[in-house]
Amino acid sequence: MIEVRDLHKSFGDLEVLRGIDFRVEAREVVCVIGPSGSGKSTLLRCINLLEQPTSGRVFVGDVEVTDDDVDIDAVRRRIGMVFQAFNLFPHLTVLRNLTIAQRRVLKRSRSEADRIARENLERVGLSEKENSYPAQLSGGQQQRVAIARALSMGPDLMLFDEPTSALDPELVGDVLAVMRTLADDGMTMLVVTHEMSFAREVADRVVFMDGGVIVEEGDPAQVIGKPRNERTRTFLRRVLDPASAPVPETVTERVEGT
């Protein structure tokens, strides 16, 4: 479903991606983990050309996204994307948020767009919120609406860019439950996440990135449970047991100074 070949991305002198090669098969769930600044979100954004790669090739199905002659709008209709921020239209109701792209991009009738939107609102457990505005919803509800909006376009695959990072901890579970259901239904998913329990339980494969390269990838039980690379082990110790992380020198100096 996705193939990335020798992908590079630079912002000025900063090289964010340094030769990425990987694949996502149809119906596979791949979770990408790693520290902030490792290139995870940039990788996701290069797949649907929200960022233009500096070099390399990206394929979605049998279409090369990085081909100069590609119809990127047609490719993007196959890809649902859910961002950290919910990116809902604040002046539109939930139902209208789900139908506006269906009607303008896919040219569906109002009745068909409404039907599909309501089916997907039911899918994420928010049927009763169709007439609400985003400001009337919790963060978790807004993110579930964003997922329903992406699903309403009938994508072949879903990209998730840290979909729970902006949520209060008690709201994270509702969003992850929806994502688990999508995985169970066979949706192809590429998920950038810090939720290790989700990656361990739901992913078919886990990719650990650092410094713009793939350091390690494999079965979740291996990558998260028994990582081979020392950098992966260090990262997971900090994420899974943050209290064990060493105290930064600046903090130690400040405490000693007092």
mmCIF file of N, CA, C and O in Angstrom, residues 5-40:
data_model
loop_
_atom_site.group_PDB
_atom_site.id
_atom_site.type_symbol
_atom_site.label_atom_id
_atom_site.label_comp_id
_atom_site.label_asym_id
_atom_site.label_seq_id
_atom_site.Cartn_x
_atom_site.Cartn_y
_atom_site.Cartn_z
ATOM 1 N N ARG A 5 11.241 4.822 -0.903
ATOM 2 C CA ARG A 5 12.572 4.425 -1.362
ATOM 3 C C ARG A 5 13.551 5.589 -1.225
ATOM 4 O O ARG A 5 13.376 6.641 -1.843
ATOM 5 N N ASP A 6 14.561 5.401 -0.382
ATOM 6 C CA ASP A 6 15.675 6.343 -0.226
ATOM 7 C C ASP A 6 15.167 7.783 -0.081
ATOM 8 O O ASP A 6 15.618 8.689 -0.788
ATOM 9 N N LEU A 7 14.263 7.985 0.855
ATOM 10 C CA LEU A 7 13.615 9.293 1.024
ATOM 11 C C LEU A 7 14.490 10.234 1.847
ATOM 12 O O LEU A 7 14.928 9.889 2.945
ATOM 13 N N HIS A 8 14.711 11.413 1.289
ATOM 14 C CA HIS A 8 15.458 12.474 1.973
ATOM 15 C C HIS A 8 14.584 13.723 2.033
ATOM 16 O O HIS A 8 13.857 14.031 1.087
ATOM 17 N N LYS A 9 14.692 14.448 3.144
ATOM 18 C CA LYS A 9 13.999 15.729 3.265
ATOM 19 C C LYS A 9 14.850 16.670 4.100
ATOM 20 O O LYS A 9 15.236 16.337 5.230
ATOM 21 N N SER A 10 15.128 17.839 3.525
ATOM 22 C CA SER A 10 15.902 18.860 4.221
ATOM 23 C C SER A 10 15.108 20.151 4.284
ATOM 24 O O SER A 10 14.347 20.479 3.372
ATOM 25 N N PHE A 11 15.306 20.862 5.388
ATOM 26 C CA PHE A 11 14.792 22.224 5.527
ATOM 27 C C PHE A 11 16.017 23.123 5.647
ATOM 28 O O PHE A 11 16.619 23.231 6.712
ATOM 29 N N GLY A 12 16.405 23.739 4.540
ATOM 30 C CA GLY A 12 17.656 24.491 4.534
ATOM 31 C C GLY A 12 18.825 23.541 4.758
ATOM 32 O O GLY A 12 18.967 22.533 4.060
ATOM 33 N N ASP A 13 19.644 23.849 5.761
ATOM 34 C CA ASP A 13 20.807 23.005 6.064
ATOM 35 C C ASP A 13 20.457 21.839 6.984
ATOM 36 O O ASP A 13 21.307 20.993 7.260
ATOM 37 N N LEU A 14 19.224 21.791 7.465
ATOM 38 C CA LEU A 14 18.819 20.738 8.392
ATOM 39 C C LEU A 14 18.257 19.554 7.623
ATOM 40 O O LEU A 14 17.211 19.659 6.977
ATOM 41 N N GLU A 15 18.943 18.421 7.687
ATOM 42 C CA GLU A 15 18.474 17.207 7.023
ATOM 43 C C GLU A 15 17.628 16.408 8.004
ATOM 44 O O GLU A 15 18.138 15.846 8.966
ATOM 45 N N VAL A 16 16.332 16.367 7.763
ATOM 46 C CA VAL A 16 15.390 15.742 8.687
ATOM 47 C C VAL A 16 15.209 14.263 8.397
ATOM 48 O O VAL A 16 15.091 13.451 9.314
ATOM 49 N N LEU A 17 15.157 13.887 7.126
ATOM 50 C CA LEU A 17 15.077 12.479 6.722
ATOM 51 C C LEU A 17 16.318 12.155 5.911
ATOM 52 O O LEU A 17 16.645 12.872 4.962
ATOM 53 N N ARG A 18 16.974 11.045 6.257
ATOM 54 C CA ARG A 18 18.283 10.743 5.666
ATOM 55 C C ARG A 18 18.308 9.330 5.074
ATOM 56 O O ARG A 18 19.014 8.459 5.550
ATOM 57 N N GLY A 19 17.478 9.130 4.061
ATOM 58 C CA GLY A 19 17.503 7.859 3.350
ATOM 59 C C GLY A 19 16.593 6.815 3.961
ATOM 60 O O GLY A 19 17.043 5.765 4.409
ATOM 61 N N ILE A 20 15.288 7.088 3.937
ATOM 62 C CA ILE A 20 14.293 6.178 4.525
ATOM 63 C C ILE A 20 13.828 5.171 3.470
ATOM 64 O O ILE A 20 13.437 5.543 2.364
ATOM 65 N N ASP A 21 13.845 3.895 3.839
ATOM 66 C CA ASP A 21 13.309 2.822 3.004
ATOM 67 C C ASP A 21 12.377 1.969 3.859
ATOM 68 O O ASP A 21 12.813 1.427 4.879
ATOM 69 N N PHE A 22 11.106 1.859 3.470
ATOM 70 C CA PHE A 22 10.217 0.925 4.159
ATOM 71 C C PHE A 22 8.927 0.757 3.369
ATOM 72 O O PHE A 22 8.652 1.493 2.428
ATOM 73 N N ARG A 23 8.158 -0.255 3.774
ATOM 74 C CA ARG A 23 6.894 -0.574 3.113
ATOM 75 C C ARG A 23 5.802 -0.767 4.151
ATOM 76 O O ARG A 23 6.071 -1.161 5.287
ATOM 77 N N VAL A 24 4.581 -0.493 3.749
ATOM 78 C CA VAL A 24 3.395 -0.840 4.532
ATOM 79 C C VAL A 24 2.499 -1.653 3.617
ATOM 80 O O VAL A 24 2.093 -1.169 2.547
ATOM 81 N N GLU A 25 2.195 -2.873 4.010
ATOM 82 C CA GLU A 25 1.359 -3.732 3.192
ATOM 83 C C GLU A 25 -0.128 -3.424 3.433
ATOM 84 O O GLU A 25 -0.496 -2.830 4.445
ATOM 85 N N ALA A 26 -0.961 -3.826 2.499
ATOM 86 C CA ALA A 26 -2.404 -3.649 2.649
ATOM 87 C C ALA A 26 -2.886 -4.366 3.908
ATOM 88 O O ALA A 26 -2.442 -5.472 4.214
ATOM 89 N N ARG A 27 -3.755 -3.693 4.658
ATOM 90 C CA ARG A 27 -4.363 -4.204 5.893
ATOM 91 C C ARG A 27 -3.365 -4.305 7.056
ATOM 92 O O ARG A 27 -3.678 -4.863 8.103
ATOM 93 N N GLU A 28 -2.196 -3.737 6.883
ATOM 94 C CA GLU A 28 -1.187 -3.767 7.935
ATOM 95 C C GLU A 28 -1.276 -2.503 8.777
ATOM 96 O O GLU A 28 -1.584 -1.419 8.280
ATOM 97 N N VAL A 29 -1.000 -2.630 10.080
ATOM 98 C CA VAL A 29 -0.917 -1.488 10.991
ATOM 99 C C VAL A 29 0.543 -1.341 11.397
ATOM 100 O O VAL A 29 1.119 -2.246 12.013
ATOM 101 N N VAL A 30 1.137 -0.208 11.038
ATOM 102 C CA VAL A 30 2.536 0.065 11.362
ATOM 103 C C VAL A 30 2.587 1.292 12.264
ATOM 104 O O VAL A 30 2.046 2.348 11.915
ATOM 105 N N CYS A 31 3.206 1.160 13.418
ATOM 106 C CA CYS A 31 3.382 2.280 14.336
ATOM 107 C C CYS A 31 4.819 2.770 14.257
ATOM 108 O O CYS A 31 5.762 1.965 14.308
ATOM 109 N N VAL A 32 4.986 4.083 14.133
ATOM 110 C CA VAL A 32 6.300 4.706 14.093
ATOM 111 C C VAL A 32 6.513 5.414 15.422
ATOM 112 O O VAL A 32 5.722 6.280 15.810
ATOM 113 N N ILE A 33 7.580 5.032 16.125
ATOM 114 C CA ILE A 33 7.896 5.630 17.414
ATOM 115 C C ILE A 33 9.279 6.267 17.334
ATOM 116 O O ILE A 33 10.052 5.992 16.416
ATOM 117 N N GLY A 34 9.568 7.117 18.317
ATOM 118 C CA GLY A 34 10.876 7.758 18.354
ATOM 119 C C GLY A 34 10.790 9.100 19.039
ATOM 120 O O GLY A 34 9.700 9.628 19.275
ATOM 121 N N PRO A 35 11.932 9.688 19.381
ATOM 122 C CA PRO A 35 11.937 10.971 20.087
ATOM 123 C C PRO A 35 11.458 12.111 19.200
ATOM 124 O O PRO A 35 11.425 11.988 17.962
ATOM 125 N N SER A 36 11.086 13.218 19.818
ATOM 126 C CA SER A 36 10.711 14.411 19.063
ATOM 127 C C SER A 36 11.889 14.844 18.197
ATOM 128 O O SER A 36 13.043 14.782 18.619
ATOM 129 N N GLY A 37 11.577 15.272 16.978
ATOM 130 C CA GLY A 37 12.622 15.714 16.075
ATOM 131 C C GLY A 37 13.297 14.614 15.294
ATOM 132 O O GLY A 37 14.264 14.878 14.563
ATOM 133 N N SER A 38 12.783 13.399 15.393
ATOM 134 C CA SER A 38 13.427 12.280 14.696
ATOM 135 C C SER A 38 12.985 12.153 13.245
ATOM 136 O O SER A 38 13.536 11.346 12.497
ATOM 137 N N GLY A 39 11.972 12.915 12.828
ATOM 138 C CA GLY A 39 11.519 12.891 11.442
ATOM 139 C C GLY A 39 10.230 12.135 11.208
ATOM 140 O O GLY A 39 9.805 11.967 10.059
ATOM 141 N N LYS A 40 9.572 11.681 12.287
ATOM 142 C CA LYS A 40 8.372 10.844 12.146
ATOM 143 C C LYS A 40 7.252 11.589 11.410
ATOM 144 O O LYS A 40 6.688 11.078 10.440
#
